[in-house]
Amino acid sequence: MKSRRRPYAEQRPQDLGGGVWSVPVPIPGNPLGYTLVYAVDSPKGPVLVDAGWNHPDAWQALSGGLSSLGLDVSAVSGVVVTHFHPDHAGLAGQVRQASGAWIAMHENDAALVRIMNEHTADEHDDFQSDMLRRAGADPGETRQARAPRPTPPVPPDRELRDGDLVELPGRKLRALHTPGHTPGHICLHLEDADRLFTGDHVLPDITPHIGIYPFDRDDVDPLGDFLDSLDRVGELGPLDALPAHEWIFPDVAARAAQIRHHHEEKLVRLRALLAQRPAPLTIWEVAAMMTWNRPWEDLSPVLKGMAAGEAAAHLRALEARGQVRRVAGVDPVRFQALDS
Ligand SMILES: [Zn+2]
């Protein structure tokens, strides 16, 4: 499939009308290219939706982009973060330093940020090694598939829950809890303008990574949550979507339905794949059988680890639907199709 990716170099800060602006902020060394940071006007000073990656080039692009639009980063009154990932929350701390702005995010992601700030890089390594081993990766792969620990974002000043209004005098910007990509992902509905800031939840061409960490958890169902969250967004109707990557697009409900369909098909294929195998399989074996954007052998160890997280989320969703069972008491954990 041909990539519809648009390079960062072609992006420009934009006045989107109605007191909303967008600033592309580069993600150095990442094929995703850039985060779209949005500014929403308010009498107290603009509120940013997301902030971008914590890097000097990104800071330059954000502060320079805002000033090219007649906005000053020192006047920003708040930063609301769609989720804790570094390409969204990374620069929030520096914006706060420059402006005294508050930082807000959903309480579930705020809890994760606190945990991240409490753990050392060694503890992060141990957590990942153990998780990869229990997924069935061999010891060599376990060593290489560990992703480096990203610098944790700063803890927020405000925690949001579903339905909360973000402080934006004279306007209505409401948090819609859309867990899946992270447990505390939110979309932000600008109700007075029929626009939805979708973060990574609904993107026009790609779909967000949905993983489960650790892989063998059976008390959560991120993919099930994600599919429910797509339905929630669909219920808002054909709003204009302002996503955090790629480009702005119309009719968020149609795209949400398309993404749901993509995952439902993937679940059906995975269930069929498992049904062909008599013996229970490890998460690693299942990931190696699934279709990725390149052959399994060509994926780097870190990408194999992410693929395993995604395979695990699909296995867990099938388990929650009663189509797959987890074999009790084996290490590494194994899964098997159930007759249905
Ligand atoms: Zn993300």
Short mmCIF file of C-alpha atoms and ligand atoms in Angstrom, two decimals:
data_model
loop_
_atom_site.label_atom_id
_atom_site.label_comp_id
_atom_site.label_asym_id
_atom_site.label_seq_id
_atom_site.Cartn_x
_atom_site.Cartn_y
_atom_site.Cartn_z
CA MET A 1 0.00 0.00 0.00
CA LYS A 2 1.30 3.43 -0.93
CA SER A 3 2.00 5.69 2.01
CA ARG A 4 0.03 8.93 2.02
CA ARG A 5 2.48 10.40 4.50
CA ARG A 6 3.15 14.13 4.15
CA PRO A 7 6.61 15.37 5.11
CA TYR A 8 7.11 17.89 7.91
CA ALA A 9 8.93 20.25 5.52
CA GLU A 10 5.65 20.83 3.66
CA GLN A 11 3.74 21.79 6.82
CA ARG A 12 2.98 25.39 7.83
CA PRO A 13 1.30 26.99 10.85
CA GLN A 14 -2.30 27.75 9.93
CA ASP A 15 -5.16 29.98 11.01
CA LEU A 16 -8.12 27.60 10.86
CA GLY A 17 -10.69 30.30 11.60
CA GLY A 18 -13.01 30.68 14.56
CA GLY A 19 -10.12 31.34 16.95
CA VAL A 20 -8.36 28.04 16.27
CA TRP A 21 -4.81 27.69 14.94
CA SER A 22 -2.56 24.73 14.18
CA VAL A 23 1.22 24.52 14.47
CA PRO A 24 3.14 21.51 13.09
CA VAL A 25 5.85 20.50 15.58
CA PRO A 26 8.51 18.04 14.34
CA ILE A 27 9.20 14.69 16.01
CA PRO A 28 12.93 14.34 15.29
CA GLY A 29 13.92 10.95 13.88
CA ASN A 30 10.36 9.58 13.84
CA PRO A 31 8.61 8.52 10.60
CA LEU A 32 5.39 10.05 11.90
CA GLY A 33 7.06 13.40 11.12
CA TYR A 34 5.19 15.88 13.26
CA THR A 35 2.53 16.55 15.87
CA LEU A 36 -0.18 19.08 15.08
CA VAL A 37 -0.43 21.34 18.12
CA TYR A 38 -3.63 23.39 18.21
CA ALA A 39 -4.20 26.74 19.92
CA VAL A 40 -7.70 27.82 20.90
CA ASP A 41 -8.28 31.51 21.58
CA SER A 42 -9.54 32.73 24.94
CA PRO A 43 -9.58 36.12 26.69
CA LYS A 44 -7.11 34.73 29.26
CA GLY A 45 -4.66 33.66 26.55
CA PRO A 46 -4.67 30.69 24.17
CA VAL A 47 -5.08 27.14 25.38
CA LEU A 48 -2.97 24.54 23.59
CA VAL A 49 -4.22 21.08 22.70
CA ASP A 50 -1.06 18.96 23.04
CA ALA A 51 2.44 20.43 23.02
CA GLY A 52 4.80 18.26 20.96
CA TRP A 53 8.02 16.34 21.51
CA ASN A 54 10.56 17.60 24.04
CA HIS A 55 13.45 18.66 21.76
CA PRO A 56 15.05 22.06 21.02
CA ASP A 57 13.96 21.93 17.33
CA ALA A 58 10.40 21.15 18.40
CA TRP A 59 10.41 24.01 20.91
CA GLN A 60 11.68 26.34 18.17
CA ALA A 61 8.90 25.20 15.83
CA LEU A 62 6.23 25.60 18.51
CA SER A 63 7.23 29.02 19.82
CA GLY A 64 8.18 30.32 16.33
CA GLY A 65 5.00 28.89 14.81
CA LEU A 66 2.81 30.53 17.45
CA SER A 67 4.50 33.91 16.96
CA SER A 68 4.11 33.68 13.15
CA LEU A 69 0.37 33.48 13.87
CA GLY A 70 0.49 36.52 16.16
CA LEU A 71 0.43 34.42 19.35
CA ASP A 72 3.05 34.44 22.07
CA VAL A 73 4.03 31.27 23.90
CA SER A 74 4.43 33.34 27.10
CA ALA A 75 0.69 34.21 26.88
CA VAL A 76 -0.50 30.58 26.79
CA SER A 77 -2.93 30.05 29.67
CA GLY A 78 -3.17 26.27 29.61
CA VAL A 79 -2.07 23.06 27.90
CA VAL A 80 -4.55 20.21 27.68
CA VAL A 81 -2.86 16.98 26.72
CA THR A 82 -4.83 14.30 24.82
CA HIS A 83 -2.61 11.55 26.29
CA PHE A 84 0.72 11.14 28.05
CA HIS A 85 2.88 10.03 25.07
CA PRO A 86 6.05 12.09 24.55
CA ASP A 87 5.04 13.50 21.15
CA HIS A 88 1.99 15.05 22.86
CA ALA A 89 2.96 15.82 26.46
CA GLY A 90 6.74 16.24 25.98
CA LEU A 91 6.89 20.02 25.71
CA ALA A 92 4.07 20.78 28.15
CA GLY A 93 6.56 21.37 30.98
CA GLN A 94 8.56 23.89 28.96
CA VAL A 95 5.40 25.76 27.92
CA ARG A 96 4.42 25.94 31.60
CA GLN A 97 7.87 27.30 32.45
CA ALA A 98 7.63 29.99 29.76
CA SER A 99 4.08 31.08 30.52
CA GLY A 100 2.87 29.84 33.91
CA ALA A 101 0.18 27.83 32.07
CA TRP A 102 -1.64 24.98 33.80
CA ILE A 103 -1.29 21.46 32.36
CA ALA A 104 -4.33 19.17 32.27
CA MET A 105 -4.77 15.52 31.32
CA HIS A 106 -7.13 12.66 32.10
CA GLU A 107 -6.73 11.19 35.58
CA ASN A 108 -5.85 7.71 34.23
CA ASP A 109 -2.89 9.03 32.25
CA ALA A 110 -1.91 11.32 35.14
CA ALA A 111 -1.64 8.17 37.30
CA LEU A 112 0.66 6.57 34.70
CA VAL A 113 2.83 9.70 34.56
CA ARG A 114 3.26 9.51 38.34
CA ILE A 115 4.34 5.85 38.08
CA MET A 116 6.75 6.67 35.23
CA ASN A 117 8.35 9.42 37.28
CA GLU A 118 8.78 7.06 40.25
CA HIS A 119 10.58 4.30 38.32
CA THR A 120 14.25 4.22 37.40
CA ALA A 121 15.56 3.23 33.95
CA ASP A 122 16.74 -0.10 35.46
CA GLU A 123 13.28 -0.88 36.81
CA HIS A 124 11.83 -0.04 33.39
CA ASP A 125 14.31 -2.50 31.78
CA ASP A 126 13.45 -5.28 34.25
CA PHE A 127 9.73 -4.76 33.68
CA GLN A 128 10.18 -5.10 29.92
CA SER A 129 12.52 -8.11 30.10
CA ASP A 130 10.10 -9.98 32.27
CA MET A 131 7.15 -9.09 30.05
CA LEU A 132 8.98 -10.20 26.86
CA ARG A 133 10.06 -13.47 28.47
CA ARG A 134 6.50 -14.26 29.57
CA ALA A 135 5.36 -13.56 25.99
CA GLY A 136 7.70 -16.30 24.70
CA ALA A 137 10.53 -14.19 23.21
CA ASP A 138 13.88 -16.01 23.40
CA PRO A 139 16.55 -14.51 25.68
CA GLY A 140 18.47 -12.86 22.79
CA GLU A 141 15.32 -11.19 21.51
CA THR A 142 14.32 -10.20 25.03
CA ARG A 143 17.52 -8.21 25.41
CA GLN A 144 17.20 -6.42 22.07
CA ALA A 145 13.45 -5.85 22.04
CA ARG A 146 13.48 -3.64 25.11
CA ALA A 147 12.45 -0.13 24.12
CA PRO A 148 14.51 2.66 25.68
CA ARG A 149 12.75 4.45 28.51
CA PRO A 150 11.44 7.80 27.26
CA THR A 151 11.86 10.79 29.56
CA PRO A 152 8.60 10.89 31.52
CA PRO A 153 6.41 13.96 31.02
CA VAL A 154 5.86 16.34 33.93
CA PRO A 155 2.87 15.51 36.13
CA PRO A 156 -0.17 17.69 35.28
CA ASP A 157 -1.62 20.43 37.50
CA ARG A 158 -5.19 19.41 36.72
CA GLU A 159 -6.82 16.04 36.22
CA LEU A 160 -9.80 15.65 33.92
CA ARG A 161 -12.66 13.15 33.90
CA ASP A 162 -15.10 12.29 31.16
CA GLY A 163 -17.46 15.19 30.47
CA ASP A 164 -15.38 17.86 32.23
CA LEU A 165 -15.14 21.30 30.64
CA VAL A 166 -11.60 22.57 30.12
CA GLU A 167 -11.06 26.10 31.45
CA LEU A 168 -11.63 28.25 28.36
CA PRO A 169 -13.62 31.40 29.20
CA GLY A 170 -16.43 32.14 26.76
CA ARG A 171 -16.14 28.81 24.94
CA LYS A 172 -17.04 25.18 25.54
CA LEU A 173 -14.27 22.62 25.25
CA ARG A 174 -15.34 19.29 26.73
CA ALA A 175 -13.21 16.23 27.50
CA LEU A 176 -14.49 12.97 26.06
CA HIS A 177 -12.77 9.94 27.59
CA THR A 178 -11.69 7.68 24.71
CA PRO A 179 -9.46 4.97 26.25
CA GLY A 180 -7.65 2.46 24.05
CA HIS A 181 -4.43 3.99 22.71
CA THR A 182 -3.74 4.89 26.35
CA PRO A 183 -6.01 4.33 29.38
CA GLY A 184 -6.56 8.07 29.77
CA HIS A 185 -6.75 9.23 26.15
CA ILE A 186 -9.23 12.06 25.63
CA CYS A 187 -10.73 13.74 22.60
CA LEU A 188 -11.74 17.36 23.08
CA HIS A 189 -15.03 18.58 21.70
CA LEU A 190 -15.17 22.28 20.88
CA GLU A 191 -18.93 22.34 21.23
CA ASP A 192 -19.44 25.91 20.07
CA ALA A 193 -17.75 25.14 16.72
CA ASP A 194 -18.61 21.49 15.95
CA ARG A 195 -14.96 20.53 15.92
CA LEU A 196 -13.33 17.55 17.61
CA PHE A 197 -9.66 17.42 18.58
CA THR A 198 -9.04 13.69 18.20
CA GLY A 199 -5.45 13.29 19.46
CA ASP A 200 -4.30 9.88 18.23
CA HIS A 201 -7.70 8.22 18.68
CA VAL A 202 -8.98 8.91 15.15
CA LEU A 203 -6.41 9.73 12.45
CA PRO A 204 -7.27 10.12 8.75
CA ASP A 205 -5.01 7.44 7.23
CA ILE A 206 -3.22 5.41 9.91
CA THR A 207 -4.58 3.79 13.06
CA PRO A 208 -3.04 4.19 16.51
CA HIS A 209 -1.05 1.49 18.26
CA ILE A 210 -3.28 -0.47 20.64
CA GLY A 211 -1.18 -2.62 22.95
CA ILE A 212 -1.52 -4.19 26.38
CA TYR A 213 1.22 -3.78 28.98
CA PRO A 214 2.28 -6.10 30.44
CA PHE A 215 1.23 -8.35 27.54
CA ASP A 216 -0.33 -11.05 29.71
CA ARG A 217 -2.72 -8.86 31.75
CA ASP A 218 -6.23 -10.26 31.93
CA ASP A 219 -7.88 -7.51 33.98
CA VAL A 220 -8.07 -4.89 31.19
CA ASP A 221 -9.14 -4.93 27.52
CA PRO A 222 -7.59 -1.94 25.70
CA LEU A 223 -8.78 -3.03 22.24
CA GLY A 224 -12.33 -3.55 23.52
CA ASP A 225 -12.11 -0.09 25.14
CA PHE A 226 -10.77 1.39 21.90
CA LEU A 227 -13.64 -0.05 19.84
CA ASP A 228 -16.17 1.30 22.37
CA SER A 229 -14.40 4.68 22.22
CA LEU A 230 -14.74 4.70 18.42
CA ASP A 231 -18.48 4.19 18.84
CA ARG A 232 -18.62 7.07 21.34
CA VAL A 233 -16.95 9.40 18.86
CA GLY A 234 -19.27 8.11 16.11
CA GLU A 235 -22.27 9.16 18.20
CA LEU A 236 -21.15 12.79 17.95
CA GLY A 237 -22.01 12.78 14.24
CA PRO A 238 -20.07 14.12 11.25
CA LEU A 239 -17.90 16.67 13.08
CA ASP A 240 -14.71 18.08 11.58
CA ALA A 241 -11.74 16.21 13.04
CA LEU A 242 -8.57 17.97 14.14
CA PRO A 243 -6.12 15.10 14.71
CA ALA A 244 -2.67 15.24 16.31
CA HIS A 245 -0.93 13.75 13.23
CA GLU A 246 -1.38 13.67 9.47
CA TRP A 247 -4.08 16.18 8.42
CA ILE A 248 -7.47 17.69 9.27
CA PHE A 249 -10.45 15.81 7.81
CA PRO A 250 -14.26 16.00 7.72
CA ASP A 251 -16.77 13.52 9.20
CA VAL A 252 -15.07 11.91 12.18
CA ALA A 253 -17.97 9.44 12.54
CA ALA A 254 -17.33 7.88 9.12
CA ARG A 255 -13.62 7.42 9.82
CA ALA A 256 -14.32 5.99 13.30
CA ALA A 257 -16.63 3.38 11.73
CA GLN A 258 -13.95 2.51 9.16
CA ILE A 259 -11.30 1.95 11.87
CA ARG A 260 -13.71 -0.20 13.88
CA HIS A 261 -14.34 -2.32 10.78
CA HIS A 262 -10.56 -2.72 10.22
CA HIS A 263 -10.08 -4.12 13.75
CA GLU A 264 -13.16 -6.37 13.57
CA GLU A 265 -11.72 -7.93 10.41
CA LYS A 266 -8.35 -8.34 12.07
CA LEU A 267 -10.03 -10.13 15.01
CA VAL A 268 -11.86 -12.49 12.65
CA ARG A 269 -8.60 -13.31 10.81
CA LEU A 270 -6.72 -13.89 14.07
CA ARG A 271 -9.47 -16.18 15.40
CA ALA A 272 -9.31 -18.19 12.14
CA LEU A 273 -5.50 -18.38 12.32
CA LEU A 274 -5.64 -19.77 15.87
CA ALA A 275 -8.37 -22.24 14.96
CA GLN A 276 -6.00 -23.84 12.41
CA ARG A 277 -3.43 -24.61 15.13
CA PRO A 278 -4.17 -27.46 17.50
CA ALA A 279 -1.51 -26.57 20.10
CA PRO A 280 -1.73 -23.45 22.29
CA LEU A 281 0.56 -20.62 21.14
CA THR A 282 2.65 -18.00 22.91
CA ILE A 283 2.03 -14.30 22.25
CA TRP A 284 5.34 -14.17 20.36
CA GLU A 285 4.30 -17.07 18.11
CA VAL A 286 0.94 -15.42 17.44
CA ALA A 287 2.59 -12.08 16.61
CA ALA A 288 4.93 -13.84 14.14
CA MET A 289 1.90 -15.34 12.33
CA MET A 290 0.00 -12.05 11.99
CA THR A 291 0.29 -9.63 9.07
CA TRP A 292 2.32 -6.47 9.73
CA ASN A 293 3.40 -3.69 7.39
CA ARG A 294 6.50 -5.72 6.65
CA PRO A 295 7.47 -9.40 7.05
CA TRP A 296 8.00 -10.44 10.70
CA GLU A 297 11.70 -11.32 10.07
CA ASP A 298 12.32 -7.78 8.79
CA LEU A 299 10.93 -6.04 11.88
CA SER A 300 13.52 -4.64 14.29
CA PRO A 301 13.50 -6.19 17.78
CA VAL A 302 11.78 -3.12 19.27
CA LEU A 303 9.09 -3.23 16.55
CA LYS A 304 8.61 -6.96 17.23
CA GLY A 305 7.99 -6.02 20.86
CA MET A 306 5.35 -3.46 19.81
CA ALA A 307 3.78 -6.01 17.45
CA ALA A 308 3.64 -8.48 20.36
CA GLY A 309 1.85 -5.82 22.44
CA GLU A 310 -0.67 -5.40 19.65
CA ALA A 311 -1.09 -9.19 19.19
CA ALA A 312 -1.64 -9.45 22.96
CA ALA A 313 -4.36 -6.77 22.86
CA HIS A 314 -6.15 -8.67 20.08
CA LEU A 315 -5.84 -11.99 21.96
CA ARG A 316 -7.21 -10.38 25.09
CA ALA A 317 -10.18 -8.90 23.15
CA LEU A 318 -10.95 -12.34 21.69
CA GLU A 319 -10.68 -13.83 25.17
CA ALA A 320 -13.10 -11.21 26.53
CA ARG A 321 -15.54 -12.22 23.75
CA GLY A 322 -15.23 -15.91 24.69
CA GLN A 323 -13.52 -16.90 21.41
CA VAL A 324 -10.08 -17.65 22.78
CA ARG A 325 -8.90 -19.14 26.05
CA ARG A 326 -5.74 -18.59 28.03
CA VAL A 327 -4.10 -21.86 29.10
CA ALA A 328 -3.86 -21.86 32.88
CA GLY A 329 -0.60 -22.26 34.75
CA VAL A 330 1.96 -22.25 31.91
CA ASP A 331 4.92 -19.92 31.56
CA PRO A 332 5.18 -18.39 28.95
CA VAL A 333 1.45 -17.78 28.73
CA ARG A 334 -0.36 -19.52 25.83
CA PHE A 335 -3.63 -19.03 23.98
CA GLN A 336 -5.92 -21.35 22.08
CA ALA A 337 -9.07 -20.86 19.98
CA LEU A 338 -12.36 -21.93 21.55
CA ASP A 339 -15.16 -23.46 19.51
CA SER A 340 -17.93 -20.92 19.11
ZN ZN B 1 0.26 8.44 21.04
#
